[in-house]
Coordinates of C-alpha atoms in Angstrom, one line a residue:
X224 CA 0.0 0.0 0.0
X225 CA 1.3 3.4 -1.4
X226 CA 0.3 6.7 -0.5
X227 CA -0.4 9.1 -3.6
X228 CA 0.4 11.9 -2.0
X229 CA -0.1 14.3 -4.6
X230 CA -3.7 13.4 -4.9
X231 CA -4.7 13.4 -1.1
X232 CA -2.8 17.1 -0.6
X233 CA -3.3 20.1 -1.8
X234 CA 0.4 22.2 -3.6
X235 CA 1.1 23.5 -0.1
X236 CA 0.7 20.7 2.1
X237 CA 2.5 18.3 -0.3
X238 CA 5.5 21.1 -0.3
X239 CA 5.5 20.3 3.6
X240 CA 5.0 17.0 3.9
X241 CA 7.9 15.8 1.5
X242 CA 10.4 18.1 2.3
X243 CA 13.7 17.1 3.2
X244 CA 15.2 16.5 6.5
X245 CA 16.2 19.6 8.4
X246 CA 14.7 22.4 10.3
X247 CA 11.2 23.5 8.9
X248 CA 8.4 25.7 9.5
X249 CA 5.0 25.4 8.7
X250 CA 2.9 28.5 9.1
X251 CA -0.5 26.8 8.5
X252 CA -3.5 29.5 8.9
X253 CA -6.7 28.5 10.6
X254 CA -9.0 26.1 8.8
X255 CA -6.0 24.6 6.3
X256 CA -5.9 21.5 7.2
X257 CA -2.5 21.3 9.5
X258 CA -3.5 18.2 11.2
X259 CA -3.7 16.6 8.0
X260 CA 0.0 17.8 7.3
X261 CA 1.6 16.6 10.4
X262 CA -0.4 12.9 10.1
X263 CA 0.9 12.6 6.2
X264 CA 4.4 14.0 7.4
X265 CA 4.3 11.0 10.0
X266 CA 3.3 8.7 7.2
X267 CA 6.0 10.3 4.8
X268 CA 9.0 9.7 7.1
X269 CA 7.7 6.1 7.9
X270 CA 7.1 5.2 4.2
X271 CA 10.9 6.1 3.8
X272 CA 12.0 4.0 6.2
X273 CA 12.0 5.8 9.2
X274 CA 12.0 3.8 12.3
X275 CA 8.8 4.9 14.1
X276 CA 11.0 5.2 17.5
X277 CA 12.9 8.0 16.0
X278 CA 10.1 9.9 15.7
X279 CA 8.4 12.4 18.6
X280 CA 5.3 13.9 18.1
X281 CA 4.9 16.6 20.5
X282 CA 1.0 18.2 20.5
X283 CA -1.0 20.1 22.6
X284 CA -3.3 17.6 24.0
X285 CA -2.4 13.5 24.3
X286 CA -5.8 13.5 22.8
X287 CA -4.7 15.5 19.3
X288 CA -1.6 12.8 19.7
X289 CA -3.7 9.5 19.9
X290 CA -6.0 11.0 16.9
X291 CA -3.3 11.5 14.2
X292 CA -1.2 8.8 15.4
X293 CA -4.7 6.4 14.5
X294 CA -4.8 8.5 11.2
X295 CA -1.0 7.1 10.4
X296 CA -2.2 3.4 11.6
X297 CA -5.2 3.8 8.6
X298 CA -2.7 5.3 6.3
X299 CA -0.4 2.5 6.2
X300 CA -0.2 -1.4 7.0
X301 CA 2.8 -0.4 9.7
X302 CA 3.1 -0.4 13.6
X303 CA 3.3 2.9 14.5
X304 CA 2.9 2.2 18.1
X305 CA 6.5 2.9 18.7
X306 CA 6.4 6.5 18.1
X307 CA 6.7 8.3 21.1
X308 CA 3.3 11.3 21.2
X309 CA 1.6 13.3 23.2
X310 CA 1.9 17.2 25.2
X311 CA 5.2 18.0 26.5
X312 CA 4.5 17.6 29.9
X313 CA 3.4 13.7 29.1
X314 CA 7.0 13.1 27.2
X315 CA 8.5 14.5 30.1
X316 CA 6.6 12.5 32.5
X317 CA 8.1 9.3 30.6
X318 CA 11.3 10.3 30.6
X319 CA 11.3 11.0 33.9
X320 CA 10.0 7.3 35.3
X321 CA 12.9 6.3 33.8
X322 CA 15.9 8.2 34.5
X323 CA 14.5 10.6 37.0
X324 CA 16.9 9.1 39.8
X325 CA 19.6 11.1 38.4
X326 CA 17.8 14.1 40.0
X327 CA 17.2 12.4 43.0
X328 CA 13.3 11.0 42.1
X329 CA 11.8 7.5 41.8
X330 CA 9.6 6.3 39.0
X331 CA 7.0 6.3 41.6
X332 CA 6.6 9.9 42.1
X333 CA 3.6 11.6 42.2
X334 CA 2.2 14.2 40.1
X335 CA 0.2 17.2 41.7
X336 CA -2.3 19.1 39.9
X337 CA -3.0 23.0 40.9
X338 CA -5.5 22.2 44.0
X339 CA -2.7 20.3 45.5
X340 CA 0.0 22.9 44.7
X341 CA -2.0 25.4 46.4
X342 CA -2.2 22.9 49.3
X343 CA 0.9 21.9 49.9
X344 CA 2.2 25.9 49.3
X345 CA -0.3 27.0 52.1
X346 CA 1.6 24.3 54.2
X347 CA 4.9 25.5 53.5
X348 CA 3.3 29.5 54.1
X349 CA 2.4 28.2 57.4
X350 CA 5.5 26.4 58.2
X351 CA 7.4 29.5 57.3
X352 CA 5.5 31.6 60.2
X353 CA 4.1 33.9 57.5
X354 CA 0.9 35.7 58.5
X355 CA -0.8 35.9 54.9
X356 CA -3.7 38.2 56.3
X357 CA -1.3 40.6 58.7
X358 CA 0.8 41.3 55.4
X359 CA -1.6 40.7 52.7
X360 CA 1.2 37.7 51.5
X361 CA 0.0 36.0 48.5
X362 CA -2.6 33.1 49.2
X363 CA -1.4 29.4 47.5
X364 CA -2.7 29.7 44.4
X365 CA -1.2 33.2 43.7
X366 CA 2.1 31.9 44.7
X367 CA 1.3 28.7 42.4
X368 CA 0.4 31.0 39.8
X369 CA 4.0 33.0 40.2
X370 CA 6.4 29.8 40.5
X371 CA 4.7 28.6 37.5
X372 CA 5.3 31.3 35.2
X373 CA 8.8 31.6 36.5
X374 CA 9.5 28.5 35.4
X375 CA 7.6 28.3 31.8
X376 CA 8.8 31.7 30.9
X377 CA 12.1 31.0 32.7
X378 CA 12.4 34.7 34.1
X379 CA 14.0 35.7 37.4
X380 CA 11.8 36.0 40.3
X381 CA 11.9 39.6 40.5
X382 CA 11.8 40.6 37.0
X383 CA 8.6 38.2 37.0
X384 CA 7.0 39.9 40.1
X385 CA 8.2 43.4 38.6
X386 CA 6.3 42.6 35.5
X387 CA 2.8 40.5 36.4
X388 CA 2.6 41.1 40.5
X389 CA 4.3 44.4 41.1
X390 CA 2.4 44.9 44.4
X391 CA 4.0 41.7 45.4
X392 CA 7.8 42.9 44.8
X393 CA 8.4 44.3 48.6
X394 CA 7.5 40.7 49.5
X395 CA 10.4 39.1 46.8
X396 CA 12.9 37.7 49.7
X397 CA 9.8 35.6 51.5
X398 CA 8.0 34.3 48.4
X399 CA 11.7 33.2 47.2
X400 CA 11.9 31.5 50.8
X401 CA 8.5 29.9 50.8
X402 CA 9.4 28.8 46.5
X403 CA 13.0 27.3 48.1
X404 CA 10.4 25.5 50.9
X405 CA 8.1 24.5 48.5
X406 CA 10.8 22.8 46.0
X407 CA 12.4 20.7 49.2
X408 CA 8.8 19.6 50.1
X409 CA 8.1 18.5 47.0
X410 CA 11.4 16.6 46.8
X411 CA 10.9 15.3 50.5
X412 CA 7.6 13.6 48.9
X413 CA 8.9 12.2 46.3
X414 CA 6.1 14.4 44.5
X415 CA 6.6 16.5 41.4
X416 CA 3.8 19.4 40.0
X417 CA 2.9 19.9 36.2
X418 CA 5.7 22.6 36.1
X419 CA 8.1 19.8 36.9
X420 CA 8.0 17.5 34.3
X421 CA 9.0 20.5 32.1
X422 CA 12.0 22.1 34.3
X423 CA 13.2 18.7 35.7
X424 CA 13.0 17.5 31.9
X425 CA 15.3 20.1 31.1
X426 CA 17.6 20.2 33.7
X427 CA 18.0 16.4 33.6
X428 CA 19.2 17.1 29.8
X429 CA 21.2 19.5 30.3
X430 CA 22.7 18.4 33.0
X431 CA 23.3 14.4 32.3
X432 CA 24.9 14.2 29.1
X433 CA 24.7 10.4 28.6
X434 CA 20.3 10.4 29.1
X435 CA 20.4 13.2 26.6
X436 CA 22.8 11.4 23.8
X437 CA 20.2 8.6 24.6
X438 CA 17.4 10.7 23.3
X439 CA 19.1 12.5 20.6
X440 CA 19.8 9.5 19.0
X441 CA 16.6 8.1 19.5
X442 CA 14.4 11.0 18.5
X443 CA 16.0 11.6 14.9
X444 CA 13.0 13.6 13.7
X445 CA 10.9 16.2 16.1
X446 CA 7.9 17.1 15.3
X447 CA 5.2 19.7 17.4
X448 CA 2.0 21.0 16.8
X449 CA 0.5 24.4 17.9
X450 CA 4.6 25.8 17.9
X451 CA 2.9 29.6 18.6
X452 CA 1.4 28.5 22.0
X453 CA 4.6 27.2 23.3
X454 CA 6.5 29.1 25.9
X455 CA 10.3 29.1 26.5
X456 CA 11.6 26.2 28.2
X457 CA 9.0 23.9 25.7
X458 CA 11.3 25.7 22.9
X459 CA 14.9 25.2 24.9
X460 CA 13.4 21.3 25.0
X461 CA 12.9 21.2 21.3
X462 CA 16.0 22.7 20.7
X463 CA 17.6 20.6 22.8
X464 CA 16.2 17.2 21.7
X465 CA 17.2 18.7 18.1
X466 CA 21.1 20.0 18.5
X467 CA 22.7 17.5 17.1
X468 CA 20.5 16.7 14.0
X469 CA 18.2 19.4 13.7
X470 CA 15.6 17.7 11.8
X471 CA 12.3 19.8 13.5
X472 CA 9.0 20.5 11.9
X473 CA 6.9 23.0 14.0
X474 CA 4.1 23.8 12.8
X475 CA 1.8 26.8 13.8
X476 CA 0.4 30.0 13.2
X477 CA 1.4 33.5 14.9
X478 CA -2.0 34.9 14.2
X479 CA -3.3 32.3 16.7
X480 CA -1.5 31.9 19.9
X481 CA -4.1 32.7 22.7
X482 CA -1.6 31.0 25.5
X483 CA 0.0 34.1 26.5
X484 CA -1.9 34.2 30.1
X485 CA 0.2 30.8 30.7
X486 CA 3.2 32.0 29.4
X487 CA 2.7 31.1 25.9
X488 CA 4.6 33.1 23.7
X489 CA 4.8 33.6 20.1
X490 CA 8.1 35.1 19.4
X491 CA 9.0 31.2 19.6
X492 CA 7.4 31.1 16.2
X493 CA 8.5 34.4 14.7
X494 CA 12.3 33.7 15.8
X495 CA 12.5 30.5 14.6
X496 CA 14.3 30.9 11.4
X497 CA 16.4 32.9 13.6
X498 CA 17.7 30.1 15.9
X499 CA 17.6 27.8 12.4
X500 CA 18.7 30.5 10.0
X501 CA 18.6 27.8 7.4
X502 CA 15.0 26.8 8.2
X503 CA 12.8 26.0 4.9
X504 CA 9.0 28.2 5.8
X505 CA 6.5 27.2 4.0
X506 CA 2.8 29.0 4.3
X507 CA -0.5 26.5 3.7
X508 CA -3.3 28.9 3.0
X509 CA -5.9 27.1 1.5
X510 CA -8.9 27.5 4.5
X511 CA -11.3 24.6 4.4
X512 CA -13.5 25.7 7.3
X513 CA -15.0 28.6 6.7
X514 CA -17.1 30.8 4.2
X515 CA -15.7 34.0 2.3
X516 CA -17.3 36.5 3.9
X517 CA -15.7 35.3 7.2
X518 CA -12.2 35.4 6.0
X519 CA -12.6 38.2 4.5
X520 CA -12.6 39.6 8.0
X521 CA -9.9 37.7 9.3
X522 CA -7.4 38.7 6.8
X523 CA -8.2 42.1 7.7
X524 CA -7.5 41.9 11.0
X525 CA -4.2 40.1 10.9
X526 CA -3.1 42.3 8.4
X527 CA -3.0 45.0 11.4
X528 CA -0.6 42.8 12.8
X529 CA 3.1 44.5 13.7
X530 CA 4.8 41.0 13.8
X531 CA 3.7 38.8 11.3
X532 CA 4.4 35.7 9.3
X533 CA 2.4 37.7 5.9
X534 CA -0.7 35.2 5.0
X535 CA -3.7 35.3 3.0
X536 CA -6.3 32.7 3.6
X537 CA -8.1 31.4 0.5
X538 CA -11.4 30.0 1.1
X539 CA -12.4 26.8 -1.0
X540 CA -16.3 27.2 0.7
X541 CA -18.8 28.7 -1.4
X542 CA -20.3 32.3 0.3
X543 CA -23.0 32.0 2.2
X544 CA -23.8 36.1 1.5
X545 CA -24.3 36.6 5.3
X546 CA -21.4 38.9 6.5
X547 CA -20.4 38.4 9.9
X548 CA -20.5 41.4 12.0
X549 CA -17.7 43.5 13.9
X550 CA -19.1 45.6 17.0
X551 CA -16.6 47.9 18.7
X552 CA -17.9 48.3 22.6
X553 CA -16.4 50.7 25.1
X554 CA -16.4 47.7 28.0
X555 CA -17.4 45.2 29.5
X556 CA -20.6 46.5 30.5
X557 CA -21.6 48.0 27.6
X558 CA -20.7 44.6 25.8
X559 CA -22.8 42.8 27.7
X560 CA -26.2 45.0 27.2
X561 CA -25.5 44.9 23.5
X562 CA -25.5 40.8 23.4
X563 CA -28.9 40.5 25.7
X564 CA -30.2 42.9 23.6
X565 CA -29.4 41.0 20.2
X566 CA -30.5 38.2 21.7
X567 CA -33.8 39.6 22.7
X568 CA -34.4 41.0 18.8
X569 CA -33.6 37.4 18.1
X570 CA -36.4 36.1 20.1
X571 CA -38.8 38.7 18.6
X572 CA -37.7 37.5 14.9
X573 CA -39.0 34.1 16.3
X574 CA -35.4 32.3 16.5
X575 CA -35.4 30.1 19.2
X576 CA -33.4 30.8 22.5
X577 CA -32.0 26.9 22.3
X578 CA -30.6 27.7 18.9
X579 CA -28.5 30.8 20.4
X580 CA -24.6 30.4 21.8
X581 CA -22.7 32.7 23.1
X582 CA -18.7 31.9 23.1
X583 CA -16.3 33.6 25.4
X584 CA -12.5 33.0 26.3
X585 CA -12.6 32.2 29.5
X586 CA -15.5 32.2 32.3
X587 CA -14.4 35.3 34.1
X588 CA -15.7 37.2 30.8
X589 CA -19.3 35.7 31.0
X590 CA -19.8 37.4 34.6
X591 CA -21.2 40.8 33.4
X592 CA -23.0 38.9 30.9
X593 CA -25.0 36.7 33.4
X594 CA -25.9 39.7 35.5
X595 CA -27.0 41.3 32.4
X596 CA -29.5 38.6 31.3
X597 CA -30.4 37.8 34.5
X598 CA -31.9 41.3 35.0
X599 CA -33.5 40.8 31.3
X600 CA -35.0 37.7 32.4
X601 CA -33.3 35.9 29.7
X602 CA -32.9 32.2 30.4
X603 CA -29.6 30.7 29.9
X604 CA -27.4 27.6 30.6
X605 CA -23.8 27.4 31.2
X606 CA -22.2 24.7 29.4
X607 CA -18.8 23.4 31.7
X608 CA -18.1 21.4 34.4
X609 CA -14.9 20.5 36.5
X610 CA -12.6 17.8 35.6
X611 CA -12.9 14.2 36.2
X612 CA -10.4 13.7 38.5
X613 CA -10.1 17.2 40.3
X614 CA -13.9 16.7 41.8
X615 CA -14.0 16.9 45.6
X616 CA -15.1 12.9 46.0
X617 CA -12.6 11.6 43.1
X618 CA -9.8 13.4 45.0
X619 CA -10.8 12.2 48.1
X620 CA -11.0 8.2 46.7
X621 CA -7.6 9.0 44.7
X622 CA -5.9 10.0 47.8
X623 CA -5.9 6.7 49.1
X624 CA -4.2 4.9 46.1
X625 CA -1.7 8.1 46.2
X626 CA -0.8 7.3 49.6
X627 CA -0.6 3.9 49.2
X628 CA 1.8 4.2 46.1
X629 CA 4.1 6.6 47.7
X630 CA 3.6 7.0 51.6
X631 CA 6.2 9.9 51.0
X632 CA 2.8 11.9 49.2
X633 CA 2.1 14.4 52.3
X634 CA -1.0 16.2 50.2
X635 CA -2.7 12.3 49.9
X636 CA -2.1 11.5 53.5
X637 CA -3.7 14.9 55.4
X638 CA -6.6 14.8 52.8
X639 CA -6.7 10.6 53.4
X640 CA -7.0 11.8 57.2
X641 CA -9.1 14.7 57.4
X642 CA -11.8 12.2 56.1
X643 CA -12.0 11.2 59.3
X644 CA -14.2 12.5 61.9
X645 CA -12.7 15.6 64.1
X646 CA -9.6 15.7 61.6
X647 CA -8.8 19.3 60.5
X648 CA -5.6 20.9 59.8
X649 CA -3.8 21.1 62.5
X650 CA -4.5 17.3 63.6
X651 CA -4.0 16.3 60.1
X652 CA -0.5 18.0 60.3
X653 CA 0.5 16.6 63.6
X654 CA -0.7 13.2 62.4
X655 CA 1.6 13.8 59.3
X656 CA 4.6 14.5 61.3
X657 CA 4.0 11.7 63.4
X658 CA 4.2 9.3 60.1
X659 CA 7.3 10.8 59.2
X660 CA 8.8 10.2 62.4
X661 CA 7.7 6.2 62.4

């Protein structure tokens, strides 16, 4: 079985997907089809003999990995299972069961999510004799917050706190104490957060030359999805994986990074061909997703843009002749009275409340909103939920296998306790010291 390339591609994606080896990027505007790309690049290097463990497929979900690594597995009668895919933060995970005893970890660690960050940091704020409320210190998930985007932007406490939290800056010298706590905590429980498996990634790389020879040579060709939501030590990984060889496809779009609040940020896409001055680009503009009259739009808009990879999206959808509308608001307020009012001349043109969404970034935004149809009278639903595993019950259950697989896990053990009757805090951190001490 052959794949005819040239048929299932359009000139674009074909130029991308059968380039040679070395360093490329692939600006691929919304709606072009850059999943396809990456699967058929996948499918390209295999049909040419690539080894499927040489291959890492970085993306921004495990889910996105699992979908175009099934894509491959229709494409071709081969076992792809031995390419290594998935986010960043999963491929650092792996690596780290297995060589994560050269910074001092076993394979058994645990992995915290934010609610036990915050936690373990209010702990450590506690153990520290800090007084958050006598001198408005920052409460766990603040400092959370801050260590985080110190170490995926890797910026210097200060210039961080001077830049996102300069109200915190006369506190530096105690929230670098309580970060210098937190880290030999973590350690002490054999427990890593999300940030972790990115900086102890890194640092094992950079530090143990033989583990990263190991991976060099396995991952001959690097490949990662949505390159403009990355932030910096994702990019020092890539290029780090890369040195030797340099064969890395990122592929992306600057128009569309939307990460930035994380510590996303795009100048990883715009500077490539500046750390790989001999980096092939190639654009795919062919948009399959939406109508004329949107695009229309959205090539206006980017075209305002200072720093810019220069596109034009071409539709291939037939118009629709209903233009999409842009509505410049003085706030937040203002915003909000304009959309219950649409929607109210909707309901009078008969169109039916159920058949009306209304999208926002995050939740935060919708506030106004709510208040605003609220005093309307407008009935509406909010479509979200919280995730699986961080629901109150789920944690509490979880705990208990935590504990059991590494009795080093001081969050599992005082939330394990405190499920008992009369355990609070303070019993649950006596009880906790206790353990240690057996």
């Amino acid at each position: 079985m052959h794949i005819d390339y040239a048929a299932e591609l359009n000139e674009q994606q074909l130029a991308a997907v059968t380039a040679p080896p070395g360093p490329l990027l692939v600006i691929a505007g919304a709606g072009s089809g850059k999943t396809r790309t990456l699967t058929y690049r996948v499918a390209y290097l295999l049909e040419n003999g690539i080894d499927p463990r040489n291959i890492l497929l970085l993306t921004f979900t495990n889910k996105a990995a699992r979908q175009m690594l099934d894509r491959v597995a229709n494409l071709l009668p081969v076992d792809a299972t031995g390419i290594w895919g998935g986010t960043f933060h999963s491929i650092g995970n792996r690596m780290l069961r297995r060589h994560g005893s050269a910074l001092g970890y076993n394979g058994g660690f645990t992995i915290m999510d934010r609610e036990d960050q915050k936690d373990l940091i209010n702990t450590v704020v506690a153990n520290a004799g800090i007084d958050p409320k006598q001198i408005r210190f920052p409460k766990g998930d603040v400092l959370a917050e801050i260590f985080s985007f110190v170490v995926n932007t890797e910026t210097p406490m200060e210039e961080l706190l001077a830049e996102k939290f300069p109200y915190f800056l006369p506190l530096l010298e105690q929230i670098k104490d309580v970060q210098a706590r937190y880290q030999k905590k973590k350690k002490a429980a054999n427990s890593m957060d999300f940030d972790d498996l990115l900086e102890k990634t890194l640092s094992m790389l950079q530090q143990e030359e033989g583990i990263a020879a190991v991976y060099r040579r396995q991952f001959q060709f690097v490949l990662v999805d949505e390159y403009q939501d990355t932030n910096k030590i994702q990019a020092d990984l890539i290029d780090t994986l890369a040195r030797e060889h340099r064969n890395v496809m990122v592929v992306g779009d600057d128009a569309q990074s939307i990460y930035s609040w994380r510590g996303a940020n795009f100048k990883n896409i715009l500077e490539f061909p500046k750390r790989y001055p001999d980096a092939q680009v190639f654009k795919i503009e062919m948009n399959y997703r939406s109508v004329p009259e949107i695009l229309e739009v959205a090539n206006a808009a980017i075209a305002a843009n200072v720093q810019q990879f220069r596109k034009n999206l071409q539709p291939t959808r037939e118009s629709h002749a209903v233009k999409p509308a842009v509505v410049a608001l003085n706030d937040g307020s203002e915003q909000a009275q304009f959309v219950a009012q649409r929607i109210l001349e909707l309901r009078d043109e008969d169109v039916d409340l159920g058949d009306i969404a209304v999208l926002y970034r995050a939740h935060y935004h919708a506030i106004e909103l709510q208040l605003e149809l609220s005093r309307r009278g407008i009935p509406y639903q909010i479509t979200s939920g919280v995730r699986f595993f961080e629901q109150a019950h789920i944690k509490d259950v979880t705990s208990f296998i935590r504990f059991t697989a590494n009795p080093r896990d001081e969050v599992a053990f005082k939330r394990m306790v405190k499920l008992l009757p009369g355990i609070g805090n303070r019993s649950g951190e006596n009880l906790w010291n206790a353990w240690e001490k057996s």
